[in-house]
Coordinates of C-alpha atoms in Angstrom, one line a residue:
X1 CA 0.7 25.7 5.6
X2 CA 3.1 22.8 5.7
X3 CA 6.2 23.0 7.8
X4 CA 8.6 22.5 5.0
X5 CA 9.2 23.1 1.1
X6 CA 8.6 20.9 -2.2
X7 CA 12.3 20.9 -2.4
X8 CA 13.0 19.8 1.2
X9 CA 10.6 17.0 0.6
X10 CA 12.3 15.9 -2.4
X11 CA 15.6 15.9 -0.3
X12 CA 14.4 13.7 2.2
X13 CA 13.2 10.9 -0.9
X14 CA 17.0 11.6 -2.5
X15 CA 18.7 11.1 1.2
X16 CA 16.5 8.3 1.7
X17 CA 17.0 6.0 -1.6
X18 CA 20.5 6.2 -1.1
X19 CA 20.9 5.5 2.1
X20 CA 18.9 2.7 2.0
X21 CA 20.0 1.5 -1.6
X22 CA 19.9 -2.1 -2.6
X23 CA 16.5 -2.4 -0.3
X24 CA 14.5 -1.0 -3.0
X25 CA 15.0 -3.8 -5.3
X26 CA 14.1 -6.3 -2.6
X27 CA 10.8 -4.8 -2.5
X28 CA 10.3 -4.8 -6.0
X29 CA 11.4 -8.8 -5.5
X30 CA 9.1 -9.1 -2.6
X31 CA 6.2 -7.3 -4.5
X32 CA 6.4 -9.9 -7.2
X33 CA 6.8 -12.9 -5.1
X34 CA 3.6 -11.5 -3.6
X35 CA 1.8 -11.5 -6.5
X36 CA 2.7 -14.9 -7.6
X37 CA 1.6 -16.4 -4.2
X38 CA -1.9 -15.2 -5.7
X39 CA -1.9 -18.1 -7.8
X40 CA -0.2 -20.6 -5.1
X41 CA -2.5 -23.3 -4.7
X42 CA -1.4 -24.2 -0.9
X43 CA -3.3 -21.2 0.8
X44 CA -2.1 -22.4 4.0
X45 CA 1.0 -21.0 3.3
X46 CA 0.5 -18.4 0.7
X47 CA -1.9 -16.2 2.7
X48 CA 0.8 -15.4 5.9
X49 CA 3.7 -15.1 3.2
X50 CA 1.5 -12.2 1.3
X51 CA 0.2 -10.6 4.7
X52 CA 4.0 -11.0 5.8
X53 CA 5.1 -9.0 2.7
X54 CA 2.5 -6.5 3.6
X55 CA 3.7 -6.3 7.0
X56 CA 7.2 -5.8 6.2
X57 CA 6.3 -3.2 3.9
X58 CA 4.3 -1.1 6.5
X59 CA 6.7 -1.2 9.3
X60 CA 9.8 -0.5 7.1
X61 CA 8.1 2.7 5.9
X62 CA 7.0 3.9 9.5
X63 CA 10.3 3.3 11.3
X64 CA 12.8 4.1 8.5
X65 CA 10.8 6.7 6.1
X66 CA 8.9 8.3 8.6
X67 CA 10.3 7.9 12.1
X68 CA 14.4 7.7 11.0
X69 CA 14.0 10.4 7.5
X70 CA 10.9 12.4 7.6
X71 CA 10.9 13.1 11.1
X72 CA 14.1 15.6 10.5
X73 CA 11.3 18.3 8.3
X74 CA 7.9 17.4 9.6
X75 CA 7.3 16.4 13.2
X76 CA 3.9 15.0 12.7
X77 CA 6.3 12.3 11.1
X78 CA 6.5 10.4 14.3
X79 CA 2.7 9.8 14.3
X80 CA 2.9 8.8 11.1
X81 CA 5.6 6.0 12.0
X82 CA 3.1 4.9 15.0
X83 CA 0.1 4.6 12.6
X84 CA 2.2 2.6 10.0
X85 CA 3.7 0.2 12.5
X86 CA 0.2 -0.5 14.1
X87 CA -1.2 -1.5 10.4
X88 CA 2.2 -3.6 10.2
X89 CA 1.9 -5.6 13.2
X90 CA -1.9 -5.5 12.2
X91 CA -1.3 -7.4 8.9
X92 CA 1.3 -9.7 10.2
X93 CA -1.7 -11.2 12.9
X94 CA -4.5 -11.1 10.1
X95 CA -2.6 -13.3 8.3
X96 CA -1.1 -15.6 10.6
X97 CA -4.4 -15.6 12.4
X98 CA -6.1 -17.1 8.9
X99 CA -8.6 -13.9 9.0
X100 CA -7.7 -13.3 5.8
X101 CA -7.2 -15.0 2.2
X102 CA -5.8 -13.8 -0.8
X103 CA -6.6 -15.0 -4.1
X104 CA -8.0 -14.3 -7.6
X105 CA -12.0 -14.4 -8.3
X106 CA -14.0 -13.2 -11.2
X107 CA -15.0 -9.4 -10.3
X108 CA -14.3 -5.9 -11.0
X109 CA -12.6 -5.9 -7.8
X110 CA -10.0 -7.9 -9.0
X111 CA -9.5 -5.9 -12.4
X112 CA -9.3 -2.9 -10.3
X113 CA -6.6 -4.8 -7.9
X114 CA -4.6 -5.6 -10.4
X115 CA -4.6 -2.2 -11.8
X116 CA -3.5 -0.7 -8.5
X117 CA -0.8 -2.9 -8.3
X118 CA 0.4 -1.9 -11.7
X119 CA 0.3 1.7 -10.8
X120 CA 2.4 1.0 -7.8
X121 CA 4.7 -0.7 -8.8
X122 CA 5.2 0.8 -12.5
X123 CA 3.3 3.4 -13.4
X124 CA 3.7 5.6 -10.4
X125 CA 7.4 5.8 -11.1
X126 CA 7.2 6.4 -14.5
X127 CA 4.5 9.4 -14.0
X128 CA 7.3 11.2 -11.7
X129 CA 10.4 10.6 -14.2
X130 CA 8.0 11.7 -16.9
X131 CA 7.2 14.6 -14.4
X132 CA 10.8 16.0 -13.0
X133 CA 10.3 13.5 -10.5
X134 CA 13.7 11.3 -11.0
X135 CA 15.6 9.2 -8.9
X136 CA 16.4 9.6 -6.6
X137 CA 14.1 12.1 -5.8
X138 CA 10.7 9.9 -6.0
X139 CA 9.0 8.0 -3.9
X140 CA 9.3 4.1 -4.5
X141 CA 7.6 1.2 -4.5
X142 CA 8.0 -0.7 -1.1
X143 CA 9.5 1.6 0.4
X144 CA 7.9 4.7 1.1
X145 CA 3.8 5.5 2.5
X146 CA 2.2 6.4 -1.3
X147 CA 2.9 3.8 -3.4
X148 CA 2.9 0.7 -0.1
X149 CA -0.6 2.1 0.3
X150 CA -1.9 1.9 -3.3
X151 CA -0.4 -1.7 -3.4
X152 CA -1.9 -2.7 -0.2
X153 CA -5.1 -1.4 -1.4
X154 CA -4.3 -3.8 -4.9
X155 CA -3.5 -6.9 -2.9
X156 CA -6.8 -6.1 -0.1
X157 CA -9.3 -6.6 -3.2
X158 CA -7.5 -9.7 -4.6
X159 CA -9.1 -11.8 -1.4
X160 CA -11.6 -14.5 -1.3
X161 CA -12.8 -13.8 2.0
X162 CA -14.2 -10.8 4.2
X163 CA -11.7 -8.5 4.9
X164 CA -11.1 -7.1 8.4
X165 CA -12.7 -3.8 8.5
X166 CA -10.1 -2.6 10.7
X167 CA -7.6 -2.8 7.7
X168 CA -8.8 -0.8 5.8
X169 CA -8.8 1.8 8.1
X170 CA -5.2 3.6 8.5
X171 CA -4.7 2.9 5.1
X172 CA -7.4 5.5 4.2
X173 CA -6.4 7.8 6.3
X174 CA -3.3 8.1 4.5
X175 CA -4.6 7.9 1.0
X176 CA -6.3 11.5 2.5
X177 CA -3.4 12.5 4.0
X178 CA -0.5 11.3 1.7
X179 CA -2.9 12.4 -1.3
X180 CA -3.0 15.9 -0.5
X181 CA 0.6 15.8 -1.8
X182 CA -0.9 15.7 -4.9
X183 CA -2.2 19.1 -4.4
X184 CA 0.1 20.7 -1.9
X185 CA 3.4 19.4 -3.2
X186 CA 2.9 19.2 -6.7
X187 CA 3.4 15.6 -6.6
X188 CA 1.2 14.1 -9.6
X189 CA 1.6 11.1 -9.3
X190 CA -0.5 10.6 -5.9
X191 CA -4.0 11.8 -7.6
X192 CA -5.0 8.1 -8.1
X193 CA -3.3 7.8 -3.9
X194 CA -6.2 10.4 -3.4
X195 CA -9.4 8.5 -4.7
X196 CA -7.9 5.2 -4.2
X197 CA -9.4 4.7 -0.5
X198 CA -12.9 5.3 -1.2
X199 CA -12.1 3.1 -4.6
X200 CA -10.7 0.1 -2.7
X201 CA -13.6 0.8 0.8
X202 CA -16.7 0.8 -1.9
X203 CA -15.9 -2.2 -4.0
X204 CA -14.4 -4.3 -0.8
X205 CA -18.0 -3.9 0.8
X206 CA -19.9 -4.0 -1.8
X207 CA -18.3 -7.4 -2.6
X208 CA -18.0 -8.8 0.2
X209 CA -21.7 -7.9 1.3
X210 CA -22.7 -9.4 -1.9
X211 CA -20.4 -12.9 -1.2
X212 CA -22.3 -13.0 2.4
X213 CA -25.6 -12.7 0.7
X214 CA -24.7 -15.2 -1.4
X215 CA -23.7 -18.0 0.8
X216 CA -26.8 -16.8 3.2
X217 CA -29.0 -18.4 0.0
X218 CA -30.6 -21.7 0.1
X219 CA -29.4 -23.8 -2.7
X220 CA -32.1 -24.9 -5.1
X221 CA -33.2 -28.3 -5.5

């Protein structure tokens, strides 16, 4: 049993988005520029700017969705906030630390990156105004845990190198837990939020296992 309503949890995304109104249309900008740094040639550069994007997603969610908005109907809120700042700072030091490289390669994991980023940043809305779910009662991109975990999932399977394990980890523990809202809260738009985990965790290994194989080869003569 959760400890509040569909309708109280609607209130909190209608509060929030207008509180915090222009910010969602930086993210939207930030999203983009994110995306476009995908095809920046100067990685040295382009790799901390995308992992700094990520970053700033994830810690603006946890303070000011979950610890500042949230908090007020569900207590477990402020856990919440703690996880999503740890996968903040997290991102911010994979990507300044150069463990991490974004970029486009030839793969089903990139066709299924893309898509995820497509249905963050512009089907998920459209699936809750076609739904009931308006603005400003919706979740939005950039801004709040559902869709900044679906896109961080996108942008995790557009690299071309290894990705730290350890990323991948609070991120799937929310599509679990943010998923069930699917279910519990009538919110259809978080069903591909639910899979979207094990999606993202199977194809990142599988690739990556395969790229390490593949460089472990001796080239023929």
């Amino acid at each position: 049993m959760l400890p509040f309503t569909p309708e109280q949890f609607l209130a909190v995304f209608s509060d929030y988005n207008q509180a915090i109104w222009p910010v969602q249309v930086a993210a939207y900008l930030l999203g983009a520029f994110a995306v476009i740094l995908l095809f920046f040639k100067r990685r040295e550069a382009a790799d901390p700017a995308i992992s700094g994007i990520l970053a700033s997603m994830w810690l603006w969610t946890g303070i000011g969705y979950h610890g500042l908005w949230f908090a007020a109907i569900n207590k477990a809120a402020y856990l919440f906030a703690a996880s999503f700042i740890i996968q903040g700072c997290y991102l911010f030091y994979s990507g300044f630390s150069r463990q991490i490289h974004f970029g486009v390669r030839p793969g089903t994991a990139t066709w299924v990156g893309m898509t995820f980023i497509a249905y963050a940043a512009i089907v998920y809305p459209l699936i809750g105004t076609a739904t009931g779910h308006s603005y400003p009662h919706m979740p939005m991109f950039g801004v709040t845990p559902c869709p900044v975990t679906i896109f961080t999932f996108g942008l995790l399977l557009l690299t071309t190198s290894a990705v730290p394990r350890w990323l991948l980890v609070i991120p799937f523990a929310w599509s679990l837990v943010g998923g069930s809202a699917a279910i519990l809260l009538r919110v259809p738009q978080d069903w591909l939020l639910l899979v979207s985990g094990f999606i993202a965790a199977a194809l990142i290994a599988f690739r990556d296992s395969w790229a390490t194989r593949a460089a472990g080869k001796p080239k023929s003569a």
